[in-house]
């Protein structure tokens, strides 16, 4: 059977906005989502590890980041709506078939995130009230595991979107009398695990960069011992994440990409973008290294901005690869456009207003830290 026959039909309504507009906000929304998402994806497991094996300052770092985690998760979940929305708008013909094949794991994400969120609150209450118990500590570990499992399911879904050639075999293995059981996973796809590992490496690096930013802007009441400890810890954590990212990225690019994909990504005009994506974590690493004797506010701000740049380049690269993989079966950009101005204007107004509220909230936290200091 032709794999393209499994792709959903094109909607007669067309796109409600130009493809470039949908693509831009899909990538922008994913970047905004990745910053807080990375902190819970990798941050929670390091929070728990540092609580049982870290130094006094390591335990203090663990408690600091854990106390911020409920707000970080709230930001991440809400920002995640934007890229998911635009994925459904532009990539509905492959997104829905892929997630129908793995319907139960996909629905399980709701449960994983919900229980992980409650687990974080239970753990943080134990920290704040100094009433930590085995049950509350277990809740923290469960949250860390659930966040990692959520990342694995998302990697399954978005890799399966482009692995159209495997849909028929997955359907044959997971149907009864033609009815799908919704239990398929994209395990056989060679890109799945390296993609998942790349995301974890990015998450570790983001956690390290945020540690520097947090020490510069939100940790004014912390001891000098803690502030001197942070740069060395962040440097080690970022180095670990960068090595992990490089290893997983090498596996992904040279172990799973087709010759045609490598030719496209390593030939002008995309060559510079590909090399920059691979090398840009080195800039953040150097910025953290430059603060080895103590966190400097301006350098900390540049560190945060540069790490967002790392995430942005990776998001753009992943989008280019996704569109290229899909073009063998479907040209997403060829859909007709039927402009719907009122929803688009409403979205833009609410999006800008929402970002403004987030910036205002963060500025208030920084101002409160200054006043307390």
Tab-separated table of C-alpha atoms in Angstrom:
chain	number	residue	atom	x	y	z
A	1	UNK	CA	0.000	0.000	0.000
A	2	UNK	CA	1.211	3.515	-0.783
A	3	UNK	CA	2.126	5.175	2.574
A	4	UNK	CA	0.631	8.450	1.345
A	5	UNK	CA	-2.814	6.804	1.468
A	6	UNK	CA	-2.639	6.907	5.256
A	7	UNK	CA	-2.253	10.692	5.295
A	8	UNK	CA	-5.378	12.619	6.204
A	9	UNK	CA	-7.281	14.463	3.474
A	10	UNK	CA	-6.720	18.135	2.851
A	11	UNK	CA	-9.306	20.402	4.474
A	12	UNK	CA	-11.449	22.405	2.034
A	13	UNK	CA	-11.230	25.298	4.500
A	14	UNK	CA	-7.489	25.673	3.890
A	15	UNK	CA	-5.102	27.429	6.254
A	16	UNK	CA	-6.557	30.325	8.281
A	17	UNK	CA	-3.297	32.278	7.860
A	18	UNK	CA	-0.251	32.223	5.551
A	19	UNK	CA	2.087	29.270	6.021
A	20	UNK	CA	4.991	31.522	7.055
A	21	UNK	CA	2.834	33.007	9.848
A	22	UNK	CA	1.875	29.554	11.165
A	23	UNK	CA	5.462	28.312	10.911
A	24	UNK	CA	6.867	31.391	12.668
A	25	UNK	CA	4.569	31.092	15.681
A	26	UNK	CA	5.002	27.323	15.800
A	27	UNK	CA	8.760	27.802	16.192
A	28	UNK	CA	8.470	30.851	18.481
A	29	UNK	CA	5.963	29.085	20.702
A	30	UNK	CA	8.197	26.020	20.886
A	31	UNK	CA	11.172	28.157	21.934
A	32	UNK	CA	9.137	29.823	24.695
A	33	UNK	CA	7.880	26.411	25.783
A	34	UNK	CA	11.345	24.818	25.758
A	35	UNK	CA	12.864	27.215	28.302
A	36	UNK	CA	10.632	26.222	31.262
A	37	UNK	CA	10.022	22.716	29.882
A	38	UNK	CA	13.751	21.992	29.926
A	39	UNK	CA	13.903	22.975	33.593
A	40	UNK	CA	11.399	20.315	34.596
A	41	UNK	CA	12.506	17.733	32.016
A	42	UNK	CA	16.103	17.581	33.292
A	43	UNK	CA	15.916	19.877	36.314
A	44	UNK	CA	13.649	17.685	38.433
A	45	UNK	CA	15.918	14.651	38.255
A	46	UNK	CA	18.945	16.766	39.250
A	47	UNK	CA	16.932	18.364	42.062
A	48	UNK	CA	16.246	14.939	43.504
A	49	UNK	CA	19.813	13.679	42.995
A	50	UNK	CA	21.335	16.744	44.667
A	51	UNK	CA	19.051	16.309	47.677
A	52	UNK	CA	20.472	12.876	48.411
A	53	UNK	CA	24.091	13.242	47.293
A	54	UNK	CA	24.892	16.936	47.020
A	55	UNK	CA	26.941	19.174	49.289
A	56	UNK	CA	25.302	21.728	51.570
A	57	UNK	CA	25.273	24.233	48.701
A	58	UNK	CA	24.043	21.515	46.340
A	59	UNK	CA	21.093	20.847	48.613
A	60	UNK	CA	20.467	24.593	48.776
A	61	UNK	CA	20.428	24.776	44.965
A	62	UNK	CA	18.060	21.812	44.879
A	63	UNK	CA	15.675	23.516	47.295
A	64	UNK	CA	15.833	26.851	45.436
A	65	UNK	CA	14.966	25.416	42.021
A	66	UNK	CA	12.339	23.073	43.500
A	67	UNK	CA	10.579	26.002	45.180
A	68	UNK	CA	10.354	27.758	41.808
A	69	UNK	CA	9.211	24.650	39.962
A	70	UNK	CA	5.400	25.062	40.389
A	71	UNK	CA	5.562	28.445	38.627
A	72	UNK	CA	8.015	27.144	36.006
A	73	UNK	CA	5.684	24.248	35.196
A	74	UNK	CA	2.717	26.609	34.904
A	75	UNK	CA	4.634	28.783	32.414
A	76	UNK	CA	5.791	25.749	30.436
A	77	UNK	CA	2.366	24.144	30.150
A	78	UNK	CA	0.734	27.382	29.008
A	79	UNK	CA	3.479	28.215	26.510
A	80	UNK	CA	3.186	24.662	25.182
A	81	UNK	CA	-0.310	25.407	23.923
A	82	UNK	CA	1.046	27.689	21.185
A	83	UNK	CA	3.274	25.230	19.268
A	84	UNK	CA	0.733	22.427	19.730
A	85	UNK	CA	-2.018	24.676	18.356
A	86	UNK	CA	-0.048	25.579	15.228
A	87	UNK	CA	1.051	21.966	14.738
A	88	UNK	CA	-2.619	20.983	14.639
A	89	UNK	CA	-3.413	23.842	12.253
A	90	UNK	CA	-0.684	23.174	9.664
A	91	UNK	CA	0.275	19.522	10.189
A	92	UNK	CA	-3.167	18.063	10.913
A	93	UNK	CA	-2.909	15.629	8.000
A	94	UNK	CA	-0.025	13.788	9.682
A	95	UNK	CA	-0.399	14.840	13.328
A	96	UNK	CA	-3.802	13.236	13.853
A	97	UNK	CA	-3.045	9.888	12.150
A	98	UNK	CA	0.204	9.600	14.149
A	99	UNK	CA	-1.417	10.371	17.496
A	100	UNK	CA	-4.403	8.110	16.727
A	101	UNK	CA	-1.974	5.218	16.213
A	102	UNK	CA	-0.582	5.889	19.720
A	103	UNK	CA	-3.805	7.238	21.228
A	104	UNK	CA	-3.490	5.754	24.736
A	105	UNK	CA	0.135	6.787	25.323
A	106	UNK	CA	-0.752	10.220	23.904
A	107	UNK	CA	-3.715	10.590	26.278
A	108	UNK	CA	-1.491	9.355	29.111
A	109	UNK	CA	0.494	12.594	28.820
A	110	UNK	CA	-2.391	14.391	30.542
A	111	UNK	CA	-2.178	12.013	33.487
A	112	UNK	CA	1.613	12.101	33.660
A	113	UNK	CA	1.795	15.898	33.685
A	114	UNK	CA	-1.101	16.241	36.140
A	115	UNK	CA	0.328	13.769	38.653
A	116	UNK	CA	3.823	15.181	38.182
A	117	UNK	CA	2.490	18.687	38.893
A	118	UNK	CA	0.765	17.505	42.081
A	119	UNK	CA	3.902	15.589	43.035
A	120	UNK	CA	6.013	18.718	42.729
A	121	UNK	CA	3.603	20.602	45.008
A	122	UNK	CA	3.682	17.808	47.586
A	123	UNK	CA	7.484	17.756	47.512
A	124	UNK	CA	7.778	21.561	47.721
A	125	UNK	CA	5.347	21.730	50.662
A	126	UNK	CA	7.644	19.326	52.497
A	127	UNK	CA	10.604	21.593	51.768
A	128	UNK	CA	8.892	24.835	52.746
A	129	UNK	CA	7.357	23.518	55.969
A	130	UNK	CA	10.403	21.452	56.880
A	131	UNK	CA	8.123	18.406	57.034
A	132	UNK	CA	9.815	16.242	54.454
A	133	UNK	CA	8.742	12.620	54.746
A	134	UNK	CA	9.437	9.490	52.663
A	135	UNK	CA	6.060	9.931	50.962
A	136	UNK	CA	6.792	13.538	49.980
A	137	UNK	CA	10.267	12.611	48.792
A	138	UNK	CA	8.773	9.776	46.755
A	139	UNK	CA	6.364	12.281	45.179
A	140	UNK	CA	9.372	14.279	43.971
A	141	UNK	CA	10.964	11.201	42.395
A	142	UNK	CA	7.698	10.190	40.744
A	143	UNK	CA	7.391	13.697	39.286
A	144	UNK	CA	10.918	13.521	37.864
A	145	UNK	CA	10.211	10.130	36.250
A	146	UNK	CA	6.822	11.239	34.887
A	147	UNK	CA	8.366	14.310	33.251
A	148	UNK	CA	10.996	12.155	31.540
A	149	UNK	CA	8.289	9.716	30.390
A	150	UNK	CA	6.262	12.633	29.036
A	151	UNK	CA	9.266	13.722	26.986
A	152	UNK	CA	9.589	10.196	25.624
A	153	UNK	CA	5.948	10.125	24.536
A	154	UNK	CA	6.245	13.518	22.833
A	155	UNK	CA	9.363	12.318	21.012
A	156	UNK	CA	7.352	9.281	19.883
A	157	UNK	CA	4.494	11.416	18.596
A	158	UNK	CA	6.550	13.952	16.671
A	159	UNK	CA	8.947	11.391	15.210
A	160	UNK	CA	5.966	9.239	14.161
A	161	UNK	CA	4.486	12.255	12.346
A	162	UNK	CA	7.267	12.012	9.776
A	163	UNK	CA	7.784	8.220	9.883
A	164	UNK	CA	4.835	7.713	7.543
A	165	UNK	CA	6.351	4.607	6.004
A	166	UNK	CA	5.918	2.760	9.319
A	167	UNK	CA	2.220	3.574	9.768
A	168	UNK	CA	0.957	0.550	7.846
A	169	UNK	CA	3.005	-1.977	9.845
A	170	UNK	CA	2.040	-0.287	13.127
A	171	UNK	CA	-1.614	-0.424	12.110
A	172	UNK	CA	-1.334	-4.120	11.236
A	173	UNK	CA	0.264	-4.922	14.590
A	174	UNK	CA	-2.147	-2.885	16.721
A	175	UNK	CA	-5.618	-3.438	15.253
A	176	UNK	CA	-8.340	-5.932	15.978
A	177	UNK	CA	-10.746	-6.493	13.111
A	178	UNK	CA	-9.602	-3.264	11.523
A	179	UNK	CA	-10.180	-1.201	14.684
A	180	UNK	CA	-7.062	0.450	16.096
A	181	UNK	CA	-6.174	-0.275	19.711
A	182	UNK	CA	-4.211	2.981	19.955
A	183	UNK	CA	-1.214	1.375	21.671
A	184	UNK	CA	1.480	1.812	18.985
A	185	UNK	CA	4.799	3.440	19.794
A	186	UNK	CA	7.474	4.520	17.327
A	187	UNK	CA	10.159	2.371	18.988
A	188	UNK	CA	11.521	0.896	15.744
A	189	UNK	CA	12.247	4.361	14.299
A	190	UNK	CA	16.055	4.862	14.419
A	191	UNK	CA	15.575	8.619	15.005
A	192	UNK	CA	13.480	8.230	18.184
A	193	UNK	CA	16.109	7.690	20.854
A	194	UNK	CA	18.745	10.122	19.523
A	195	UNK	CA	16.065	12.827	19.256
A	196	UNK	CA	14.935	12.152	22.810
A	197	UNK	CA	18.545	12.235	24.026
A	198	UNK	CA	19.246	15.483	22.137
A	199	UNK	CA	16.317	17.095	23.944
A	200	UNK	CA	17.629	15.867	27.301
A	201	UNK	CA	21.068	17.323	26.564
A	202	UNK	CA	19.490	20.674	25.694
A	203	UNK	CA	17.473	20.477	28.924
A	204	UNK	CA	20.601	19.896	31.033
A	205	UNK	CA	22.317	22.880	29.395
A	206	UNK	CA	19.273	25.079	29.951
A	207	UNK	CA	19.185	24.064	33.624
A	208	UNK	CA	22.848	25.038	33.990
A	209	UNK	CA	22.343	28.395	32.254
A	210	UNK	CA	19.284	29.111	34.394
A	211	UNK	CA	21.328	28.330	37.518
A	212	UNK	CA	23.641	31.218	36.616
A	213	UNK	CA	20.712	33.530	35.840
A	214	UNK	CA	18.942	32.581	39.078
A	215	UNK	CA	22.059	33.277	41.150
A	216	UNK	CA	22.458	36.722	39.575
A	217	UNK	CA	18.861	37.933	39.763
A	218	UNK	CA	16.862	35.838	42.235
A	219	UNK	CA	19.370	34.756	44.897
A	220	UNK	CA	20.319	38.009	46.567
A	221	UNK	CA	19.647	36.661	50.059
A	222	UNK	CA	21.834	33.603	49.568
A	223	UNK	CA	25.207	33.259	51.306
A	224	UNK	CA	28.485	34.214	49.665
A	225	UNK	CA	29.475	30.558	49.897
A	226	UNK	CA	26.511	29.596	47.740
A	227	UNK	CA	27.176	32.339	45.180
A	228	UNK	CA	30.804	31.240	44.833
A	229	UNK	CA	29.714	27.609	44.485
A	230	UNK	CA	27.183	28.238	41.695
A	231	UNK	CA	29.588	29.005	38.783
A	232	UNK	CA	31.605	25.819	39.281
A	233	UNK	CA	28.472	23.701	39.553
A	234	UNK	CA	26.831	25.353	36.529
A	235	UNK	CA	30.041	24.891	34.524
A	236	UNK	CA	30.186	21.160	35.325
A	237	UNK	CA	26.477	20.738	34.603
A	238	UNK	CA	26.697	22.610	31.295
A	239	UNK	CA	29.773	20.642	30.251
A	240	UNK	CA	27.935	17.395	30.959
A	241	UNK	CA	24.901	18.575	28.980
A	242	UNK	CA	27.029	19.794	26.078
A	243	UNK	CA	28.927	16.500	25.790
A	244	UNK	CA	25.620	14.588	25.980
A	245	UNK	CA	24.105	16.891	23.330
A	246	UNK	CA	27.126	16.494	21.043
A	247	UNK	CA	27.093	12.688	21.340
A	248	UNK	CA	23.338	12.405	20.760
A	249	UNK	CA	23.444	14.959	17.938
A	250	UNK	CA	26.254	13.091	16.198
A	251	UNK	CA	24.264	9.866	16.480
A	252	UNK	CA	21.158	11.608	15.135
A	253	UNK	CA	22.840	13.361	12.187
A	254	UNK	CA	25.295	10.689	11.048
A	255	UNK	CA	23.423	7.614	12.217
A	256	UNK	CA	19.837	8.326	11.145
A	257	UNK	CA	19.774	11.066	8.496
A	258	UNK	CA	19.551	9.976	4.875
A	259	UNK	CA	22.280	10.976	2.430
A	260	UNK	CA	19.847	13.450	0.870
A	261	UNK	CA	19.149	15.072	4.251
A	262	UNK	CA	22.845	15.414	5.106
A	263	UNK	CA	23.532	16.851	1.648
A	264	UNK	CA	20.818	19.452	2.110
A	265	UNK	CA	21.821	20.451	5.661
A	266	UNK	CA	25.579	20.539	4.887
A	267	UNK	CA	25.311	22.497	1.650
A	268	UNK	CA	24.791	26.248	1.260
A	269	UNK	CA	22.622	28.035	2.193
A	270	UNK	CA	21.892	25.754	5.194
A	271	UNK	CA	25.523	24.834	5.921
A	272	UNK	CA	26.145	27.910	8.079
A	273	UNK	CA	22.920	27.342	10.001
A	274	UNK	CA	23.778	23.678	10.639
A	275	UNK	CA	27.300	24.467	11.853
A	276	UNK	CA	26.052	27.324	14.028
A	277	UNK	CA	23.435	25.066	15.602
A	278	UNK	CA	26.131	22.550	16.495
A	279	UNK	CA	28.671	25.087	17.758
A	280	UNK	CA	26.499	27.651	19.568
A	281	UNK	CA	26.484	25.821	22.952
A	282	UNK	CA	30.206	26.617	23.068
A	283	UNK	CA	29.391	30.319	23.465
A	284	UNK	CA	27.249	29.686	26.543
A	285	UNK	CA	29.950	27.380	27.914
A	286	UNK	CA	32.525	30.185	27.538
A	287	UNK	CA	30.206	32.724	29.203
A	288	UNK	CA	29.791	30.415	32.212
A	289	UNK	CA	33.547	29.767	32.287
A	290	UNK	CA	34.176	33.533	32.327
A	291	UNK	CA	32.192	33.719	35.605
A	292	UNK	CA	34.158	30.994	37.391
A	293	UNK	CA	35.224	33.442	40.133
A	294	UNK	CA	31.692	34.703	40.704
A	295	UNK	CA	28.419	35.372	38.905
A	296	UNK	CA	28.277	38.745	37.122
A	297	UNK	CA	24.831	40.186	36.362
A	298	UNK	CA	25.553	41.325	32.804
A	299	UNK	CA	27.303	38.078	31.958
A	300	UNK	CA	24.443	36.132	33.532
A	301	UNK	CA	21.950	37.989	31.328
A	302	UNK	CA	24.048	37.228	28.234
A	303	UNK	CA	24.255	33.602	29.348
A	304	UNK	CA	20.463	33.360	29.489
A	305	UNK	CA	20.003	35.114	26.151
A	306	UNK	CA	22.639	32.950	24.486
A	307	UNK	CA	20.995	29.762	25.782
A	308	UNK	CA	17.659	30.896	24.357
A	309	UNK	CA	19.564	31.346	21.089
A	310	UNK	CA	20.796	27.747	21.364
A	311	UNK	CA	17.208	26.561	21.750
A	312	UNK	CA	16.029	28.795	18.894
A	313	UNK	CA	18.601	27.445	16.447
A	314	UNK	CA	17.758	23.876	17.391
A	315	UNK	CA	14.017	24.556	17.016
A	316	UNK	CA	14.562	26.071	13.561
A	317	UNK	CA	16.813	23.172	12.502
A	318	UNK	CA	14.277	20.608	13.668
A	319	UNK	CA	11.544	22.387	11.693
A	320	UNK	CA	13.638	22.364	8.511
A	321	UNK	CA	14.340	18.643	8.946
A	322	UNK	CA	10.674	17.889	9.695
A	323	UNK	CA	9.453	19.676	6.569
A	324	UNK	CA	12.111	17.961	4.453
A	325	UNK	CA	11.158	14.515	5.765
A	326	UNK	CA	7.483	15.172	5.100
A	327	UNK	CA	8.059	16.500	1.582
A	328	UNK	CA	8.576	12.931	0.350
A	329	UNK	CA	4.861	12.414	0.992
A	330	UNK	CA	3.217	15.814	1.356
A	331	UNK	CA	4.023	19.492	0.798
A	332	UNK	CA	2.607	21.269	3.846
A	333	UNK	CA	3.308	24.723	2.411
A	334	UNK	CA	1.166	24.024	-0.682
A	335	UNK	CA	-2.165	24.160	1.201
A	336	UNK	CA	-4.563	26.877	0.070
A	337	UNK	CA	-4.970	29.883	2.365
A	338	UNK	CA	-8.367	31.176	3.423
A	339	UNK	CA	-7.561	34.183	5.601
A	340	UNK	CA	-9.503	34.401	8.866
A	341	UNK	CA	-8.626	37.833	10.173
A	342	UNK	CA	-10.627	37.950	13.390
A	343	UNK	CA	-9.138	34.765	14.955
A	344	UNK	CA	-5.646	35.808	13.860
A	345	UNK	CA	-5.945	39.312	15.303
A	346	UNK	CA	-7.460	37.934	18.519
A	347	UNK	CA	-4.575	35.481	18.858
A	348	UNK	CA	-1.951	38.191	18.295
A	349	UNK	CA	-3.513	40.524	20.859
A	350	UNK	CA	-3.801	37.784	23.500
A	351	UNK	CA	-0.320	36.446	22.726
A	352	UNK	CA	1.328	39.845	23.160
A	353	UNK	CA	-0.752	40.546	26.274
A	354	UNK	CA	0.206	37.166	27.747
A	355	UNK	CA	3.902	37.778	27.123
A	356	UNK	CA	3.536	41.201	28.711
A	357	UNK	CA	2.028	39.668	31.842
A	358	UNK	CA	4.877	37.146	32.079
A	359	UNK	CA	7.508	39.890	31.716
A	360	UNK	CA	5.699	41.972	34.352
A	361	UNK	CA	5.585	39.018	36.763
A	362	UNK	CA	9.299	38.308	36.365
A	363	UNK	CA	10.154	42.000	36.824
A	364	UNK	CA	8.156	42.036	40.069
A	365	UNK	CA	10.067	39.013	41.353
A	366	UNK	CA	13.402	40.710	40.561
A	367	UNK	CA	12.229	43.937	42.230
A	368	UNK	CA	11.138	41.984	45.324
A	369	UNK	CA	14.569	40.326	45.495
A	370	UNK	CA	16.257	43.734	45.326
A	371	UNK	CA	14.046	45.100	48.086
A	372	UNK	CA	14.672	42.073	50.294
A	373	UNK	CA	18.411	42.378	49.786
